[in-house]
PDB file of C-alpha atoms in Angstrom:
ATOM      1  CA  UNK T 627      42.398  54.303  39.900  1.00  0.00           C
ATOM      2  CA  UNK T 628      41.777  56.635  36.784  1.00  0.00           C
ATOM      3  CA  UNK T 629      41.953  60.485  37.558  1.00  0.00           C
ATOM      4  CA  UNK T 630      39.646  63.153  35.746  1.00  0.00           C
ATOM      5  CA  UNK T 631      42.232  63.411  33.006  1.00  0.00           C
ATOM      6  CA  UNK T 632      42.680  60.563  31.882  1.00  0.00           C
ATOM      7  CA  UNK T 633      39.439  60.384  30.752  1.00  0.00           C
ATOM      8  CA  UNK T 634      37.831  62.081  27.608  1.00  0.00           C
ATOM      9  CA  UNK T 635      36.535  65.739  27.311  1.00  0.00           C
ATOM     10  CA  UNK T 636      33.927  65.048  24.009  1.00  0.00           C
ATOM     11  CA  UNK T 637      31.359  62.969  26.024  1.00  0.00           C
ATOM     12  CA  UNK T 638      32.407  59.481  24.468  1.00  0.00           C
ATOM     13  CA  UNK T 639      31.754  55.925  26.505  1.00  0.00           C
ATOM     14  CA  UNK T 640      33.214  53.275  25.769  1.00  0.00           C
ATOM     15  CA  UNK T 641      31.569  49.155  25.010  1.00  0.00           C
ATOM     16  CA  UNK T 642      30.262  49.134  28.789  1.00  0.00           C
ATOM     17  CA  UNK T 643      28.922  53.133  28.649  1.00  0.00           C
ATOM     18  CA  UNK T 644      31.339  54.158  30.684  1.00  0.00           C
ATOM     19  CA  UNK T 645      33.393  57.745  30.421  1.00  0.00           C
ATOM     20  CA  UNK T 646      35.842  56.572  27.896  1.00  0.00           C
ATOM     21  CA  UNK T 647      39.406  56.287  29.296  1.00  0.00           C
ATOM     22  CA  UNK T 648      41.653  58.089  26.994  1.00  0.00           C
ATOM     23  CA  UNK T 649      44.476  56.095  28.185  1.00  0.00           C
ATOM     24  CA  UNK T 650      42.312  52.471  27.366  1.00  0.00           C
ATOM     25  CA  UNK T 651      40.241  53.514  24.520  1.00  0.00           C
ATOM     26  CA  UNK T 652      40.134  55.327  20.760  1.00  0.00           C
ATOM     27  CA  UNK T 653      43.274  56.626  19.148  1.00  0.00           C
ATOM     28  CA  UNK T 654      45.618  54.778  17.130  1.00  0.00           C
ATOM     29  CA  UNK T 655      44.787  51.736  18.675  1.00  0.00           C
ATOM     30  CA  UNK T 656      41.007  51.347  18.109  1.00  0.00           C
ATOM     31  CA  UNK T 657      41.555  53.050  14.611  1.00  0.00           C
ATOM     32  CA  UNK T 658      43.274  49.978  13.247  1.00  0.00           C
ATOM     33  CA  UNK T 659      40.296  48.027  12.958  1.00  0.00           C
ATOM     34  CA  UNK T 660      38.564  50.297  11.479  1.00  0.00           C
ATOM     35  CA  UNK T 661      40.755  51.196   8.659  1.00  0.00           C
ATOM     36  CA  UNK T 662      41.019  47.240   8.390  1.00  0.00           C
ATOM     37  CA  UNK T 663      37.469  46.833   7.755  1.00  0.00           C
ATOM     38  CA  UNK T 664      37.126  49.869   5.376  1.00  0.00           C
ATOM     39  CA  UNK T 665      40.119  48.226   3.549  1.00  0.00           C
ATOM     40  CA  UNK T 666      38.406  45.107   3.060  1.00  0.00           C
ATOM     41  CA  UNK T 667      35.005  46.351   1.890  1.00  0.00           C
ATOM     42  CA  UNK T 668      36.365  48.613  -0.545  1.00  0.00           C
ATOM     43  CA  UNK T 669      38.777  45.971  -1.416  1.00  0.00           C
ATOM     44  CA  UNK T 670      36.078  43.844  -2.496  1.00  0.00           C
ATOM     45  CA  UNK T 671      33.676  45.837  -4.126  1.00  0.00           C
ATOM     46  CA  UNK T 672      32.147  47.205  -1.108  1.00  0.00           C
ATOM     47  CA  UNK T 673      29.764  44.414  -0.967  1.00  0.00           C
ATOM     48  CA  UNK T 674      28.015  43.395   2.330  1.00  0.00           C
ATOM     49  CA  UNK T 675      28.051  39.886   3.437  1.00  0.00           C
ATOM     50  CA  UNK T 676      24.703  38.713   3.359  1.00  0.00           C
ATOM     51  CA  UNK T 677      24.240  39.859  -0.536  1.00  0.00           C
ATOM     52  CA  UNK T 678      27.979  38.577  -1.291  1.00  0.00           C
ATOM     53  CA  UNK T 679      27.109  35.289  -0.021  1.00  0.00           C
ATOM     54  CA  UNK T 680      23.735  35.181  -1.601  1.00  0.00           C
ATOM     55  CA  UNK T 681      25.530  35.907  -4.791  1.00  0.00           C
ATOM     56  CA  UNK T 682      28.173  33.433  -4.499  1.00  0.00           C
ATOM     57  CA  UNK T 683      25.586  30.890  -4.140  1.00  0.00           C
ATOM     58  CA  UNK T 684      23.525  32.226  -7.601  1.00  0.00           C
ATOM     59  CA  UNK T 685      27.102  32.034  -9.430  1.00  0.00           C
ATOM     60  CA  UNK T 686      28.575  28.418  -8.356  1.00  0.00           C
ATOM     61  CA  UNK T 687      25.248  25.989  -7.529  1.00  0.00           C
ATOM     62  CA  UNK T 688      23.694  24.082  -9.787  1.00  0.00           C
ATOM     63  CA  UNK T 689      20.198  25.035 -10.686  1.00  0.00           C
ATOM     64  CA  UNK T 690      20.812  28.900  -8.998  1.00  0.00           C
ATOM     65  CA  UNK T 691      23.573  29.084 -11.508  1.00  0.00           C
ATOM     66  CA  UNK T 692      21.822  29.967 -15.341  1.00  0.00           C
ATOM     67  CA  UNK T 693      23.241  27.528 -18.130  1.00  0.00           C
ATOM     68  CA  UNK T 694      25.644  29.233 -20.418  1.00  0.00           C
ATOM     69  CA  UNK T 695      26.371  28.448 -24.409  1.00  0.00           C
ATOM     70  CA  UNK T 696      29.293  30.288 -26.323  1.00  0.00           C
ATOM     71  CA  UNK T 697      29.497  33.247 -23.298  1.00  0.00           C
ATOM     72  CA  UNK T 698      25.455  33.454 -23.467  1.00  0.00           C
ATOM     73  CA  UNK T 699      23.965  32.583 -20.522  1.00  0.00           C
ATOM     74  CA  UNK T 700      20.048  32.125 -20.647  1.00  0.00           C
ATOM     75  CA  UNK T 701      19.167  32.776 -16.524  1.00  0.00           C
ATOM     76  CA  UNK T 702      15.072  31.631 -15.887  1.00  0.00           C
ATOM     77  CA  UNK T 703      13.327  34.218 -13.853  1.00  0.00           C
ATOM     78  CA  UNK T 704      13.826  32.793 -10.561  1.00  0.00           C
ATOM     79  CA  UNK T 705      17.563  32.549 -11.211  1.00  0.00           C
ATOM     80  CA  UNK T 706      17.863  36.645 -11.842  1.00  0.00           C
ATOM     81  CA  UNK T 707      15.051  37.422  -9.384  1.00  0.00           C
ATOM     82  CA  UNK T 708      17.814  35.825  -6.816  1.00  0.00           C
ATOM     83  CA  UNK T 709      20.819  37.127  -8.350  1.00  0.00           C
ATOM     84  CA  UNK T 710      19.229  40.957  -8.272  1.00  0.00           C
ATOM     85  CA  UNK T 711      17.889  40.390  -5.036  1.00  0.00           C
ATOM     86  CA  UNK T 712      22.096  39.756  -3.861  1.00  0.00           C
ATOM     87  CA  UNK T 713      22.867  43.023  -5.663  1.00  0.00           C
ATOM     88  CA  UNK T 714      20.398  45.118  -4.022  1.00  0.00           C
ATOM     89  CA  UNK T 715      21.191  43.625  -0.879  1.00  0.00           C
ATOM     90  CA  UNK T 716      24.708  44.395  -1.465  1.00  0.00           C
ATOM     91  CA  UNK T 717      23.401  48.025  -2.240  1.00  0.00           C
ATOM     92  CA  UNK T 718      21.580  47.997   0.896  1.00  0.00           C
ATOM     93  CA  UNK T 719      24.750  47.106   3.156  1.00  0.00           C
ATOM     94  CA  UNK T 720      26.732  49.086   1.366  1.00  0.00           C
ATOM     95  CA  UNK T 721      24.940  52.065   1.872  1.00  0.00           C
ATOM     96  CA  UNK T 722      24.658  51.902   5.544  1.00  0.00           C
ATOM     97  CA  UNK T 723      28.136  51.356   6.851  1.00  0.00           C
ATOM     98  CA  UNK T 724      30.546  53.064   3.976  1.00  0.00           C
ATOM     99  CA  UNK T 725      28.741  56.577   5.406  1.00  0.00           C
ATOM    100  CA  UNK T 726      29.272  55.637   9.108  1.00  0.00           C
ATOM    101  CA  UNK T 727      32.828  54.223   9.025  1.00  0.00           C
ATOM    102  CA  UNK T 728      34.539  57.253   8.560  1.00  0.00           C
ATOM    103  CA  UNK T 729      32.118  59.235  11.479  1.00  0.00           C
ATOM    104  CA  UNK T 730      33.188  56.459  13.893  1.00  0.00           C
ATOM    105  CA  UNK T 731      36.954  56.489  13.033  1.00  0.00           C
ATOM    106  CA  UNK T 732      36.588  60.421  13.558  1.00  0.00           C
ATOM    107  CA  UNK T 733      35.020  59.789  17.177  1.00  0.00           C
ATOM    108  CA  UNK T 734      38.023  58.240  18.002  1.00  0.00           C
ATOM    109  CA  UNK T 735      39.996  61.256  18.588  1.00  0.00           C
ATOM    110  CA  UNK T 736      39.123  63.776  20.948  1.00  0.00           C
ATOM    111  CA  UNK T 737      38.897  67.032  19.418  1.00  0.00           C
ATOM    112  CA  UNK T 738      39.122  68.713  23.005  1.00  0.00           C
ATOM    113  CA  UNK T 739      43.096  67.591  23.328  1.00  0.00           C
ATOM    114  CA  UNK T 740      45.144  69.022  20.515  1.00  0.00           C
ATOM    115  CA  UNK T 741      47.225  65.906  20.462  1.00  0.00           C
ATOM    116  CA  UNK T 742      44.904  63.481  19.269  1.00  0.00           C
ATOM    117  CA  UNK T 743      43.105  66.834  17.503  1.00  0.00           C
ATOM    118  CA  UNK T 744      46.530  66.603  14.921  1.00  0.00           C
ATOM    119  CA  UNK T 745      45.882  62.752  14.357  1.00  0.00           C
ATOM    120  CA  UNK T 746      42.454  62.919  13.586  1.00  0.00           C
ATOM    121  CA  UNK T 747      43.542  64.829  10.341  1.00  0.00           C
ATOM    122  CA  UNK T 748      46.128  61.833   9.958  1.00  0.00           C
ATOM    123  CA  UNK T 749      43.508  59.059  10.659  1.00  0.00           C
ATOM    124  CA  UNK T 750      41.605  60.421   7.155  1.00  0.00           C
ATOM    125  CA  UNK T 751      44.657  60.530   5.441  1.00  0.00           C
ATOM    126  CA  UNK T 752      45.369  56.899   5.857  1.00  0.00           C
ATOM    127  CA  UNK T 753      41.494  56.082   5.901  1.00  0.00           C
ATOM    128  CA  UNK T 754      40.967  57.987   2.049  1.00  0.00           C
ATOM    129  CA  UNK T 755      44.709  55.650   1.151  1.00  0.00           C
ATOM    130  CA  UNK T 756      42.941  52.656   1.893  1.00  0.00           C
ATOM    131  CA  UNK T 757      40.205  53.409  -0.077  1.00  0.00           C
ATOM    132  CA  UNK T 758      42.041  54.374  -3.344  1.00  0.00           C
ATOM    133  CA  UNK T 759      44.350  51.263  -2.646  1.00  0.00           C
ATOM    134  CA  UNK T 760      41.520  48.660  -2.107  1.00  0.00           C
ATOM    135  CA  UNK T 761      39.694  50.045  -5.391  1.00  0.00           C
ATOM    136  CA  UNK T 762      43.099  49.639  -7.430  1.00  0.00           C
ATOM    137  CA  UNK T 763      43.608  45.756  -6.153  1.00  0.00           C
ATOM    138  CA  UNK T 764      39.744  45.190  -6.587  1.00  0.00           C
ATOM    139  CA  UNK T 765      39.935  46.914  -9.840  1.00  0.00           C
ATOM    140  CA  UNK T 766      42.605  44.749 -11.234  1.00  0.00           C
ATOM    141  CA  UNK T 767      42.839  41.537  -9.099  1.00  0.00           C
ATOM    142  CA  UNK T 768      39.237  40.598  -8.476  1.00  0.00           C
ATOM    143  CA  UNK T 769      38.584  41.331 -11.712  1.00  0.00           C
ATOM    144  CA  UNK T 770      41.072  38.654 -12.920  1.00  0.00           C
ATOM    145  CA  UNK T 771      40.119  35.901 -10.919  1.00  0.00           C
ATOM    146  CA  UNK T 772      36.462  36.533 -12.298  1.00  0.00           C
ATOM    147  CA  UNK T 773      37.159  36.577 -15.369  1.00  0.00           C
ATOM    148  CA  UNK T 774      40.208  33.730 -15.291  1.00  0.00           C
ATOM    149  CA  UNK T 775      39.194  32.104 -12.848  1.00  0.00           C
ATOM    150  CA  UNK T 776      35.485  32.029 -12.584  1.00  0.00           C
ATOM    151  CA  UNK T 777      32.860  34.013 -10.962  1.00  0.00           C
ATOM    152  CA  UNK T 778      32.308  31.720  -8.427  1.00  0.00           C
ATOM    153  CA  UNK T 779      36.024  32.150  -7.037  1.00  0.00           C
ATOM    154  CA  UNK T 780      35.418  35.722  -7.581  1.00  0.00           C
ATOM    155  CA  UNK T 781      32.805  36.488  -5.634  1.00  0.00           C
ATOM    156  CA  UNK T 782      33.253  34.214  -3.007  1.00  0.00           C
ATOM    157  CA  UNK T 783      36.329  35.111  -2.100  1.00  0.00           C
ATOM    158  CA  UNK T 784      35.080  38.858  -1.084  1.00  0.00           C
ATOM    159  CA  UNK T 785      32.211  36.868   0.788  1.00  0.00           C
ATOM    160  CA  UNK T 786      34.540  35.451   3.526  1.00  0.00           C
ATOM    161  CA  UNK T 787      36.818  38.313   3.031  1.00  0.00           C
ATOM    162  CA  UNK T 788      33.988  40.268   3.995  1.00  0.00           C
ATOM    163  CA  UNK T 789      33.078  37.546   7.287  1.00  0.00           C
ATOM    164  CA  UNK T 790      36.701  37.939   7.836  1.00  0.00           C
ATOM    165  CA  UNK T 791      36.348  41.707   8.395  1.00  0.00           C
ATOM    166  CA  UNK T 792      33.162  41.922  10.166  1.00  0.00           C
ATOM    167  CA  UNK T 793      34.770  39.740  13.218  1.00  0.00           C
ATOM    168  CA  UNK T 794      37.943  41.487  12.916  1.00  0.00           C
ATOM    169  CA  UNK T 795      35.829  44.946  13.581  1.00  0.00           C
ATOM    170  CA  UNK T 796      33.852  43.800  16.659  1.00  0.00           C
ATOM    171  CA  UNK T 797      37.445  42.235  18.046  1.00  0.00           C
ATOM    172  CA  UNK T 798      38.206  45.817  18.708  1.00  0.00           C
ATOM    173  CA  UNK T 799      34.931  46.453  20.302  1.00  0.00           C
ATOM    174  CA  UNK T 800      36.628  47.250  23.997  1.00  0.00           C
ATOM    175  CA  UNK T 801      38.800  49.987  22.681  1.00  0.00           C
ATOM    176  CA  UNK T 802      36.137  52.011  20.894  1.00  0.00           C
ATOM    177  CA  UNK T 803      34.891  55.214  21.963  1.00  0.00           C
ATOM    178  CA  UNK T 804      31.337  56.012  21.538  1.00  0.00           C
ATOM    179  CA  UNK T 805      29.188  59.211  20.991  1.00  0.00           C
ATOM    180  CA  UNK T 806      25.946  59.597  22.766  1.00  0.00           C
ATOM    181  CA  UNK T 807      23.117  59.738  20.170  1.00  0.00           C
ATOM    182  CA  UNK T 808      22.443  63.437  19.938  1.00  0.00           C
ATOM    183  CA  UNK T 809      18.273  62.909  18.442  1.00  0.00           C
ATOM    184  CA  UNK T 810      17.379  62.415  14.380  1.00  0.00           C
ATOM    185  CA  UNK T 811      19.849  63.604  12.228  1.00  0.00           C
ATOM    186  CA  UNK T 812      17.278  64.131   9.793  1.00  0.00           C
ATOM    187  CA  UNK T 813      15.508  66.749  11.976  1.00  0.00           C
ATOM    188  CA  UNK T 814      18.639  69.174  12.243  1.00  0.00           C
ATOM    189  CA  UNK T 815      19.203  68.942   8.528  1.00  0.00           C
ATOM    190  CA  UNK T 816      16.044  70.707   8.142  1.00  0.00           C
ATOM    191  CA  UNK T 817      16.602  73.085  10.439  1.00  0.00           C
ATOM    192  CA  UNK T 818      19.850  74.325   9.011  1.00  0.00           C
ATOM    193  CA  UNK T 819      17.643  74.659   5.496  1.00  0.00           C
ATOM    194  CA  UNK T 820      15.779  76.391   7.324  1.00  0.00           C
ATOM    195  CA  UNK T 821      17.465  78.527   8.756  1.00  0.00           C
ATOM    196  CA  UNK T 822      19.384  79.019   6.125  1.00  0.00           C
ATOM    197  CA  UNK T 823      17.062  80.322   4.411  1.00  0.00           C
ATOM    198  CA  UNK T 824      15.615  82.784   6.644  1.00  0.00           C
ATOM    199  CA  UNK T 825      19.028  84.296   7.417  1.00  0.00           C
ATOM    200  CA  UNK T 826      20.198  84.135   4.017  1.00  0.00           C
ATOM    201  CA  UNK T 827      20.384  88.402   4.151  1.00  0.00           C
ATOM    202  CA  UNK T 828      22.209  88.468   7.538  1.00  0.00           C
ATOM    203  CA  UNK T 829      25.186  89.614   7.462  1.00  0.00           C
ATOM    204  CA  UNK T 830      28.243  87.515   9.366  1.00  0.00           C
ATOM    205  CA  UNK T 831      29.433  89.743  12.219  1.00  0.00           C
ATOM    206  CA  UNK T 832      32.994  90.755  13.000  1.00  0.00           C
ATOM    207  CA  UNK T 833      32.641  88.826  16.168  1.00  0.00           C
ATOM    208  CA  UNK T 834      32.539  85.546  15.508  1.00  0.00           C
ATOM    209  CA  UNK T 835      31.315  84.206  19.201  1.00  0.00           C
ATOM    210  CA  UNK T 836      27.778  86.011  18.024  1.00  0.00           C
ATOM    211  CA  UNK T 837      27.459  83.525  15.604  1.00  0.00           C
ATOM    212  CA  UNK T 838      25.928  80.922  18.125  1.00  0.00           C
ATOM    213  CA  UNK T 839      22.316  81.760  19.707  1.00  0.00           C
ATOM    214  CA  UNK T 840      23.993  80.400  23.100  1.00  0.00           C
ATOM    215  CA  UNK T 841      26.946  81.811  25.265  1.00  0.00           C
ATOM    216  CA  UNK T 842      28.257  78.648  26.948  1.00  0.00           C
ATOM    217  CA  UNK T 843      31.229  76.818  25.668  1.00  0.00           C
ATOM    218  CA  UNK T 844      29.591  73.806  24.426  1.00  0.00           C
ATOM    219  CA  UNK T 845      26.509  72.934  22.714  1.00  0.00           C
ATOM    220  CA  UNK T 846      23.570  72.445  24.399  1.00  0.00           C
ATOM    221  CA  UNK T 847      22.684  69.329  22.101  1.00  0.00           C
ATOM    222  CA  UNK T 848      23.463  66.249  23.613  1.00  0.00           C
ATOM    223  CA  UNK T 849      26.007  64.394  22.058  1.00  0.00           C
ATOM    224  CA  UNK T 850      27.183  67.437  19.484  1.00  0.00           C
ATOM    225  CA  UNK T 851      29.541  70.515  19.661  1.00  0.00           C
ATOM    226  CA  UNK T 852      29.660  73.433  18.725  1.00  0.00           C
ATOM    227  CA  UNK T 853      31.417  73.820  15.378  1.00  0.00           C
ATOM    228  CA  UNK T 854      34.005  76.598  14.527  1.00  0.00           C
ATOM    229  CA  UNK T 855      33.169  79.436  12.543  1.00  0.00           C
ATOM    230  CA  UNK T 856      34.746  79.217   8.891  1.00  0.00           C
ATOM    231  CA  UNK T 857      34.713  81.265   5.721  1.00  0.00           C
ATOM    232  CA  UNK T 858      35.760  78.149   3.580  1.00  0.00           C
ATOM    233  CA  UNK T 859      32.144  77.029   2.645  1.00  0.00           C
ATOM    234  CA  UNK T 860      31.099  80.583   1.695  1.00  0.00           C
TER     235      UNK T 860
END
């Protein structure tokens, strides 16, 4: 039976909403998925699935595909109404998860125990390596096959690459730890402009703990903490 400590301190549950079991959940071992599927999509463009395939399709069947003479191609309007809707689907997907992947591989890590604190800082180090790697080998082997091979081959191998990745991420759906949805992000943007605004002629006292307009130890937002004072982003 699991004792108090061996579960989390930062209010993460895990698949079933359970207290996450630090022993059983996040780290190293959820983290691995993660960086797999950020690997892949920036491997391949960053395209999402749905538009990848959609594109695949406009690029290798006949009668999506436009009819080409001397490297002209001469596409009728329902052939690039199809291939732009892929792109901005692609645009769509993109958009949503490259912003969230790196927020969820950070929620693996408690920030409460200075162990896993340390290997948070590692976790973006290897998650910013993947990046810069994946862009090189899309940058230069994608790239080839397209243009050697044919676009077909070249975008549909990031398509199942890309269904590849998306089942390898939700294997490792039973070690990830989850934060509680703390309200609209959206709405606490605007109140830091705000704020920031009306306190822009404060001055920042010696003592930093009068920084926060509450005395307890954590924040009183569900699902956030309290962040530590800095002079970095002066």
């Amino acid at each position: 039976m699991a004792e108090d400590g061996d579960y989390t301190n930062d209010g993460t549950l895990d698949i079933h909403k359970n207290p996450a079991n630090r022993k059983e959940t996040g780290n190293w071992k959820a983290c691995r998925f993660i960086l797999g599927t950020v690997f892949s999509l920036v491997y391949f463009s960053g395209k999402e699935r749905e538009g990848m395939t959609l594109l695949t399709v406009s690029a290798s069947v006949k009668g999506l595909k436009p009819s080409c003479e001397n490297d002209v191609c001469h596409p009728t309007s329902s052939q690039t109404a199809i291939c732009f809707a892929a792109l901005y689907l692609i645009a769509l997907g993109t958009g949503g998860i490259k912003p969230c992947v790196s927020s969820f591989g950070a929620d693996q890590f408690d920030e409460t125990d200075k162990t896993e604190k340390k290997k948070k800082s590692s976790f973006f180090n290897w998650f910013y390596f993947s990046i810069n790697v994946g862009a090189l080998i899309a940058s230069s082997v994608l790239v080839w096959i397209q243009m050697n091979v044919g676009w077909g081959w070249g975008f549909g191998i990031p398509a199942v690459a890309m269904a590849i990745a998306v089942v390898f991420f939700f294997s490792g759906s039973r070690l990830y730890r989850l934060q509680k949805p703390g309200g609209s992000a959206l709405t606490r943007m605007f109140q830091v402009v705000v704020a920031s605004l009306r306190k822009s002629n404060v001055e920042v006292p010696d003592d930093k703990s009068l920084l926060y307009e509450i005395i307890d130890a954590e924040c009183n937002i569900q699902g956030s903490r309290k962040l530590e004072h800095t002079g970095k982003l002066r």
